[in-house]
XYZ file of C-alpha atoms in Angstrom:
534
model
C 0.000 0.000 0.000
C 1.140 3.509 -0.636
C 0.006 6.804 0.717
C -1.338 9.573 -1.476
C 1.441 12.130 -1.216
C -1.067 14.957 -1.233
C -2.626 13.687 1.979
C 0.587 13.648 4.017
C 1.491 10.997 6.599
C -1.145 8.387 7.330
C -2.562 7.018 10.554
C -3.599 3.361 10.556
C -5.873 1.934 13.259
C -6.700 -1.761 13.268
C -8.790 -4.059 15.434
C -10.260 -7.510 15.336
C -13.593 -5.860 16.199
C -14.595 -2.792 14.233
C -18.057 -1.520 13.309
C -17.825 -0.303 9.727
C -20.387 1.146 7.338
C -20.943 -0.851 4.141
C -21.733 0.733 0.754
C -25.480 0.227 1.337
C -25.135 2.017 4.722
C -25.709 -1.169 6.713
C -23.331 -1.758 9.630
C -20.983 -4.693 10.140
C -18.836 -5.856 13.050
C -15.644 -7.177 11.490
C -11.860 -7.159 11.732
C -10.763 -4.031 9.905
C -7.913 -1.729 8.997
C -8.721 1.991 8.985
C -6.438 4.365 7.126
C -6.897 7.987 8.199
C -5.470 11.253 6.940
C -4.845 13.863 9.648
C -4.207 16.351 6.844
C -7.606 16.029 5.149
C -9.405 14.836 8.267
C -10.979 12.023 6.259
C -10.986 8.240 6.204
C -8.783 7.239 3.261
C -9.718 3.566 3.147
C -11.226 0.710 5.108
C -10.237 -2.906 4.573
C -12.375 -5.561 6.328
C -9.360 -7.469 7.623
C -6.232 -6.748 9.643
C -3.407 -5.624 7.381
C 0.152 -5.955 8.665
C 2.206 -2.915 9.630
C 4.765 -3.896 6.977
C 2.267 -3.061 4.238
C 2.528 0.648 5.042
C 5.322 3.200 4.620
C 7.681 3.557 7.621
C 6.293 7.037 8.340
C 2.828 5.610 8.983
C 1.525 5.661 12.546
C 0.133 2.151 13.081
C -1.758 0.870 16.157
C -3.457 -2.478 16.680
C -6.204 -2.086 19.282
C -7.405 -5.705 19.280
C -9.524 -6.887 21.045
C -10.885 -3.450 21.907
C -13.638 -2.071 19.699
C -13.185 0.589 17.041
C -16.432 2.511 16.607
C -17.436 5.650 14.737
C -17.428 8.689 16.996
C -20.795 9.207 18.659
C -23.042 12.051 17.502
C -24.913 13.396 20.521
C -27.801 15.262 18.959
C -29.124 16.839 22.174
C -26.701 18.814 24.357
C -27.118 22.097 26.264
C -23.816 23.989 26.277
C -25.355 27.231 27.621
C -22.714 29.662 26.353
C -22.795 32.652 26.229
C -24.930 33.976 29.064
C -25.101 31.026 31.454
C -21.548 29.810 31.042
C -21.299 29.106 34.764
C -23.751 26.244 34.092
C -21.719 24.833 31.193
C -19.539 26.135 28.379
C -18.083 25.084 25.060
C -14.693 24.190 26.535
C -15.901 22.058 29.447
C -18.897 20.521 27.686
C -16.943 19.441 24.625
C -14.084 18.094 26.762
C -16.617 15.879 28.502
C -17.929 14.768 25.126
C -14.440 13.943 23.837
C -13.660 11.875 26.937
C -16.609 9.634 26.097
C -16.013 9.005 22.409
C -18.461 11.700 21.287
C -16.965 13.541 18.319
C -19.964 15.700 17.386
C -22.501 17.437 19.623
C -25.501 19.444 18.537
C -26.161 22.389 20.833
C -29.696 23.144 21.955
C -31.032 26.663 21.334
C -32.002 27.530 24.912
C -30.360 28.189 28.276
C -27.746 30.402 26.626
C -28.402 34.142 26.590
C -29.268 35.100 23.949
C -30.998 31.919 22.813
C -30.539 30.746 19.226
C -33.920 32.057 18.122
C -32.599 34.812 15.833
C -29.826 35.067 13.291
C -28.117 37.636 15.526
C -28.272 35.236 18.472
C -26.797 32.474 16.327
C -23.882 34.717 15.385
C -23.216 35.479 19.054
C -23.220 31.761 19.802
C -20.748 31.074 16.981
C -18.439 33.843 18.142
C -18.455 32.453 21.687
C -17.541 28.971 20.436
C -14.408 30.004 18.567
C -11.233 28.313 19.774
C -12.985 26.464 22.611
C -14.382 23.259 21.134
C -12.672 19.892 21.650
C -15.120 18.163 19.296
C -17.163 19.390 16.353
C -20.324 21.297 17.262
C -23.505 21.875 15.301
C -26.382 24.102 16.362
C -30.156 23.982 16.532
C -32.381 27.006 16.218
C -35.368 27.646 18.436
C -39.062 28.152 17.735
C -40.753 30.666 20.033
C -43.798 32.919 19.594
C -43.146 35.599 16.990
C -39.888 34.367 15.432
C -41.174 32.531 12.351
C -39.452 35.110 10.124
C -36.086 34.082 11.604
C -36.372 30.364 10.764
C -35.310 30.371 7.103
C -32.365 32.739 7.728
C -31.232 30.308 10.439
C -31.474 27.436 7.950
C -29.273 29.388 5.545
C -26.784 30.053 8.356
C -26.419 26.330 9.053
C -28.915 25.487 11.814
C -29.336 21.690 11.885
C -32.978 21.814 13.004
C -35.389 23.619 15.329
C -36.852 23.001 18.772
C -39.937 24.334 20.491
C -41.562 23.761 23.881
C -45.222 23.011 24.439
C -44.803 23.698 28.160
C -42.848 26.247 30.225
C -39.158 25.791 29.355
C -37.942 27.108 32.697
C -36.202 30.166 31.219
C -38.129 33.309 30.399
C -36.302 34.074 27.148
C -37.565 30.811 25.561
C -41.371 30.788 25.976
C -43.625 27.903 24.997
C -45.400 27.868 21.647
C -49.106 27.653 20.964
C -50.771 25.611 18.238
C -50.798 28.783 16.128
C -47.018 29.129 16.502
C -46.497 25.454 15.637
C -48.652 25.758 12.531
C -46.707 28.807 11.387
C -43.364 27.056 11.937
C -44.554 24.021 9.995
C -45.752 26.018 7.032
C -42.578 28.132 7.042
C -40.293 25.091 7.041
C -42.419 22.660 5.024
C -40.233 22.749 1.892
C -36.924 22.925 3.759
C -34.539 20.028 4.542
C -34.603 20.302 8.320
C -36.035 18.724 11.466
C -38.725 20.365 13.592
C -38.471 19.049 17.145
C -40.671 19.384 20.176
C -40.380 19.089 23.931
C -43.626 17.161 24.027
C -45.259 17.954 27.344
C -48.534 19.811 27.717
C -50.830 20.188 30.692
C -54.018 18.440 29.578
C -57.379 19.965 30.444
C -58.224 16.805 32.377
C -55.243 17.222 34.736
C -56.080 16.912 38.420
C -54.795 20.440 38.993
C -55.659 22.510 35.949
C -53.151 24.994 34.581
C -49.642 25.948 35.584
C -50.601 25.580 39.257
C -49.698 21.906 39.011
C -46.061 22.929 38.622
C -45.872 25.108 41.730
C -44.475 23.949 45.038
C -45.509 26.754 47.365
C -48.760 26.494 49.374
C -51.615 26.614 48.685
C -50.801 25.314 45.196
C -48.581 22.453 46.339
C -49.102 18.983 44.888
C -50.323 16.384 47.367
C -47.422 14.681 49.098
C -43.966 15.572 50.329
C -42.050 17.854 47.954
C -38.881 15.876 48.652
C -40.568 12.636 47.588
C -39.794 11.623 44.020
C -43.172 9.913 43.740
C -44.880 13.264 44.386
C -42.928 14.845 41.547
C -43.546 11.894 39.222
C -47.278 12.034 39.834
C -47.280 15.732 38.962
C -46.090 15.024 35.398
C -48.064 11.942 34.323
C -47.817 10.264 30.897
C -50.848 12.287 29.813
C -48.584 15.345 29.634
C -46.624 13.642 26.868
C -49.469 11.939 25.001
C -51.510 15.127 24.905
C -48.583 17.043 23.416
C -47.854 14.358 20.817
C -51.478 14.337 19.736
C -51.423 18.136 19.411
C -48.358 17.963 17.153
C -49.854 15.188 15.033
C -53.078 17.144 14.573
C -51.040 19.827 12.793
C -48.731 17.512 10.830
C -50.838 17.603 7.604
C -49.737 21.234 7.197
C -46.246 20.011 6.219
C -46.455 16.384 5.033
C -42.782 16.130 4.001
C -41.304 17.905 7.015
C -39.410 15.694 9.456
C -41.014 16.028 12.878
C -39.234 14.715 15.950
C -40.137 14.189 19.604
C -37.183 14.871 21.883
C -36.482 12.908 25.093
C -39.510 10.632 24.970
C -40.070 9.070 28.375
C -43.672 7.787 28.528
C -44.272 4.541 26.641
C -47.919 5.520 26.216
C -46.712 7.730 23.351
C -45.332 4.797 21.378
C -48.557 3.383 19.871
C -49.692 6.903 18.983
C -46.443 7.585 17.121
C -46.435 4.173 15.439
C -49.949 4.663 14.150
C -49.004 8.078 12.794
C -45.922 6.681 11.063
C -47.988 3.857 9.561
C -50.354 6.458 8.115
C -47.462 8.292 6.467
C -46.559 11.017 8.967
C -42.818 11.725 8.904
C -42.272 11.656 12.667
C -39.644 10.017 14.857
C -38.637 10.105 18.516
C -35.542 9.895 20.648
C -35.075 8.651 24.168
C -32.238 9.324 26.598
C -29.563 7.358 28.395
C -31.081 8.227 31.771
C -34.487 6.811 30.851
C -32.809 3.551 29.850
C -30.393 3.334 32.780
C -32.339 4.833 35.706
C -35.865 4.227 36.959
C -38.050 5.866 39.571
C -38.166 2.793 41.802
C -34.530 3.435 42.755
C -34.619 7.199 43.391
C -34.271 8.215 47.033
C -36.279 11.057 48.516
C -34.508 14.391 48.179
C -32.025 13.208 45.530
C -32.788 16.013 43.118
C -29.871 15.015 40.889
C -32.503 12.817 39.236
C -34.924 15.618 38.380
C -35.569 16.105 34.684
C -38.598 16.811 32.522
C -40.175 14.598 31.309
C -39.402 12.610 34.443
C -37.586 9.328 34.899
C -40.436 6.825 35.143
C -40.990 3.338 36.535
C -38.985 0.182 35.879
C -41.965 -1.236 34.002
C -41.973 1.816 31.752
C -38.237 1.411 31.261
C -38.645 -2.233 30.236
C -41.052 -1.187 27.497
C -38.639 1.493 26.243
C -35.956 -1.187 25.869
C -38.408 -3.456 24.063
C -39.227 -0.653 21.632
C -35.566 -0.237 20.683
C -35.645 -3.724 19.160
C -38.989 -3.423 17.372
C -38.845 -3.604 13.586
C -41.274 -0.692 13.283
C -39.783 1.286 16.142
C -40.566 4.973 16.408
C -37.531 5.553 18.676
C -34.741 6.082 16.161
C -32.044 7.738 18.284
C -30.628 7.827 21.816
C -29.083 11.037 23.178
C -27.848 12.483 26.464
C -29.981 15.627 26.827
C -27.022 16.928 28.844
C -28.756 19.733 30.718
C -26.434 20.994 33.472
C -26.686 23.758 36.018
C -24.693 24.972 38.998
C -24.920 22.561 41.958
C -26.777 25.024 44.155
C -29.681 25.115 41.690
C -30.226 21.406 42.251
C -31.067 22.170 45.905
C -29.257 19.027 46.993
C -29.446 17.778 50.570
C -26.180 18.420 52.394
C -24.979 14.808 52.225
C -25.025 14.973 48.414
C -23.246 18.313 48.049
C -19.680 18.808 46.875
C -18.064 22.169 47.625
C -15.846 23.204 44.731
C -12.739 25.312 45.208
C -14.141 28.019 42.983
C -17.507 29.592 43.670
C -20.367 28.309 41.584
C -22.641 31.215 42.418
C -24.855 32.569 39.670
C -26.536 35.954 39.647
C -28.806 34.998 36.767
C -32.562 35.203 37.285
C -34.246 32.058 36.050
C -36.867 29.551 37.037
C -37.808 25.944 36.612
C -41.303 24.530 36.848
C -42.536 28.015 37.606
C -40.334 28.572 40.672
C -38.278 31.746 41.060
C -34.744 30.536 41.769
C -33.137 33.913 42.485
C -30.703 33.264 45.330
C -30.254 35.119 48.618
C -27.178 37.239 49.305
C -23.797 35.544 49.344
C -22.952 34.646 52.943
C -20.084 32.302 52.054
C -19.863 28.551 51.803
C -22.172 27.911 54.742
C -24.951 29.802 52.981
C -24.377 27.822 49.789
C -24.826 24.598 51.704
C -28.060 25.712 53.333
C -30.183 26.947 50.453
C -33.865 27.020 51.280
C -35.777 24.153 49.740
C -33.089 21.488 49.827
C -34.381 18.245 48.336
C -37.487 19.920 46.839
C -38.070 18.177 43.497
C -40.386 20.966 42.359
C -38.083 23.905 43.065
C -34.835 22.257 41.930
C -33.591 22.820 38.396
C -34.442 19.923 36.093
C -31.702 18.355 34.004
C -29.276 15.428 33.916
C -25.533 15.841 33.318
C -24.157 12.926 31.304
C -22.505 14.046 28.053
C -19.738 11.556 27.254
C -21.218 8.845 29.502
C -23.733 7.492 27.018
C -21.740 4.591 25.655
C -20.869 3.087 29.088
C -24.427 3.671 30.339
C -26.046 1.944 27.387
C -23.510 -0.869 27.111
C -23.705 -1.634 30.845
C -27.494 -1.623 30.984
C -27.685 -3.823 27.880
C -25.201 -6.297 29.361
C -27.174 -6.527 32.598
C -30.390 -7.168 30.701
C -28.753 -9.731 28.444
C -27.504 -11.589 31.516
C -31.091 -12.079 32.664
C -32.171 -13.323 29.259
C -33.565 -10.186 27.613
C -33.022 -9.433 23.947
C -30.994 -6.227 23.843
C -29.280 -4.020 21.256
C -25.900 -5.286 20.067
C -22.886 -3.016 19.744
C -23.873 -2.617 16.085
C -27.336 -1.468 17.153
C -25.799 0.971 19.638
C -23.723 2.486 16.825
C -26.851 2.803 14.715
C -28.812 4.501 17.506
C -26.069 6.807 18.821
C -23.946 7.581 15.749
C -25.471 6.756 12.387
C -29.096 7.722 13.051
C -28.253 10.808 15.092
C -26.019 12.051 12.261
C -28.867 11.490 9.803
C -31.303 13.301 12.102
C -29.264 16.502 11.774
C -28.313 16.198 8.102
C -24.719 15.102 8.671
C -24.873 11.474 7.520
C -22.591 12.286 4.575
C -19.664 12.955 6.920
C -20.466 11.900 10.488
C -21.630 8.783 12.309
C -19.869 6.033 10.370
C -16.557 4.437 9.447
C -16.501 4.625 5.661
C -14.013 5.964 3.131
C -14.536 9.689 2.525
C -16.251 10.378 5.844
C -14.721 12.349 8.690
C -12.069 10.279 10.477
C -13.896 10.294 13.822
C -13.097 7.160 15.823
C -13.903 5.909 19.321
C -11.718 3.220 20.924
C -13.936 1.361 23.396
C -12.750 -1.260 25.874
C -15.883 -3.245 26.665
C -14.080 -5.295 29.322
C -13.039 -2.351 31.506
C -15.079 -2.064 34.714
C -14.961 1.249 36.540
C -16.921 3.467 38.918
C -17.763 7.093 38.173
C -16.464 9.549 40.765
C -16.651 13.336 40.674
C -13.084 13.496 39.354
C -14.171 11.535 36.301
C -16.796 14.127 35.402
C -15.374 16.380 32.707
C -18.341 18.746 32.526
C -18.151 22.006 34.458
C -20.302 21.274 37.515
C -19.668 17.916 39.151
C -23.267 16.983 39.823
C -24.912 13.935 38.270
C -27.124 11.016 39.322
C -24.541 8.731 37.702
C -22.008 9.413 40.464
C -21.105 6.150 42.190
C -22.431 3.929 39.414
C -20.194 1.112 38.198
C -19.980 0.652 34.450
C -18.761 -2.073 32.153
C -16.954 -0.553 29.203
C -14.920 2.636 28.947
C -13.679 4.849 26.152
C -9.898 4.634 25.884
C -9.270 7.056 23.008
C -11.141 9.518 20.832
C -9.986 10.599 17.366
C -11.423 13.678 15.670
C -10.890 14.095 11.943
C -7.786 11.909 12.007
C -6.119 13.352 15.115
C -6.190 11.885 18.604
C -7.868 14.351 20.961
C -8.330 12.184 24.056
C -6.473 9.278 25.636
C -7.504 7.889 29.002
C -4.718 8.569 31.528
C -2.793 10.501 28.857
C -1.003 13.827 29.166
C -2.882 17.034 29.981
C -5.608 15.165 31.839
C -6.105 12.948 28.826
C -6.595 15.750 26.321
C -3.477 14.895 24.392
C -4.139 17.275 21.521
C -3.068 20.078 23.869
C -5.557 22.525 22.414
C -9.129 22.436 21.101
C -9.326 21.358 17.461
C -13.105 21.066 17.110
C -14.971 23.145 14.569
C -18.364 24.805 14.375
C -20.478 23.054 11.753
C -22.228 25.759 9.760
C -22.665 24.103 6.372
C -26.199 24.519 5.067
C -28.228 21.386 5.517
C -29.197 19.648 2.266
C -30.835 16.444 3.522
């Protein structure tokens, strides 16, 4: 074999177990030799066998990773990076470092929680400027749908937005209000002839709810839900499956306005939505759904009172519900096409953790931002030092705590571990090939990047994850690469760990390597702003 002189020195990665993409876009687990070009950032060739080092020029960097797995870099299509404006919650540098440490080579940033949100072309430009020189992996961007911004949607498409998201319920931040059916209809008709994805946080308060209106989300008397506010069951009962099914039905009622437009339900948690979505798909509606690692790896039966690390919306539901989500992943006509993190971090104090779950960081994590979640004003009292930070009013209150799970970069160990545990008890579970399809190939397709991301195939970006499926390890706070070390996954033991991450032909992360593992020494990720064509 000889290298193309125009591509410079080659990198060759081989393994007895590699998940490659075949010409028909099917996936295959096979021995393989990957030839990468750090100069072009592309995969030069893939041979479905192990080729000896002697077949390559002496200048070639050659590594045999057998029996560890070589996988395409994950594409996490649902991540909140929150910069600019709420960078103390998360930022491009810390969020993308966490992604890189977990084999994620592309993240798609959600349009809210940053200030300004990505709901205007001007806001998008501010977001891009803030990302420059900070990203350790490649980053794409969604736009947002809010009341009154329909005129901004097509300019955002032209600027490179990968899709759009709207809320059918209070988002928790005042600069990203929920949309009405009128707003949804206008967004659909505006985007109906555009190659994009229109996504929805599918929760609505149905008119048959026990407590009608936004009052059901409040924790202060006399509007408090029945039960202890520190009890997870009280919180779970306040957001029943009807919230999700009602929202899905509302979206489907408007779908005929844009028959070709790809509609997508983000972070589906309630299995009651599944037959509704399947029936719609069978009738020709172009709609899909995603679920999240936390819905597949955590269930409400195991959540202790006051452990607000587990709060997210929609909520983590029962083990029975979880079993049905897993079953849906293997269905031939599944409506759940992707699995994502929904990494939605905040400062630890906003989680209102009980004292035994708090970690005091060396640097202050105070925020002066005004915001809310579930209708609760979270403006903090004056700064009285560390003691005040550890005694915030409302500790353990699931209604007042900020809702979101931090997990970017943990998805592969979470999913692989949970699948292995289920397989051991006799369940049929996704194989490593299925995991690649759900977390790399399909997520890349969802955001119009299947031509370059989410697969190991000649001509695609040379994004590679080296995964040791035999490594058993326990997550401690020091292993968390995101900014604020707060996650319900702390203390969990996983089977399988990412050893290396390669981005466009260059190694960016190596477990236990120099510079805390970030061996590239500097961020080499890029903002993806190419106009979507599929």
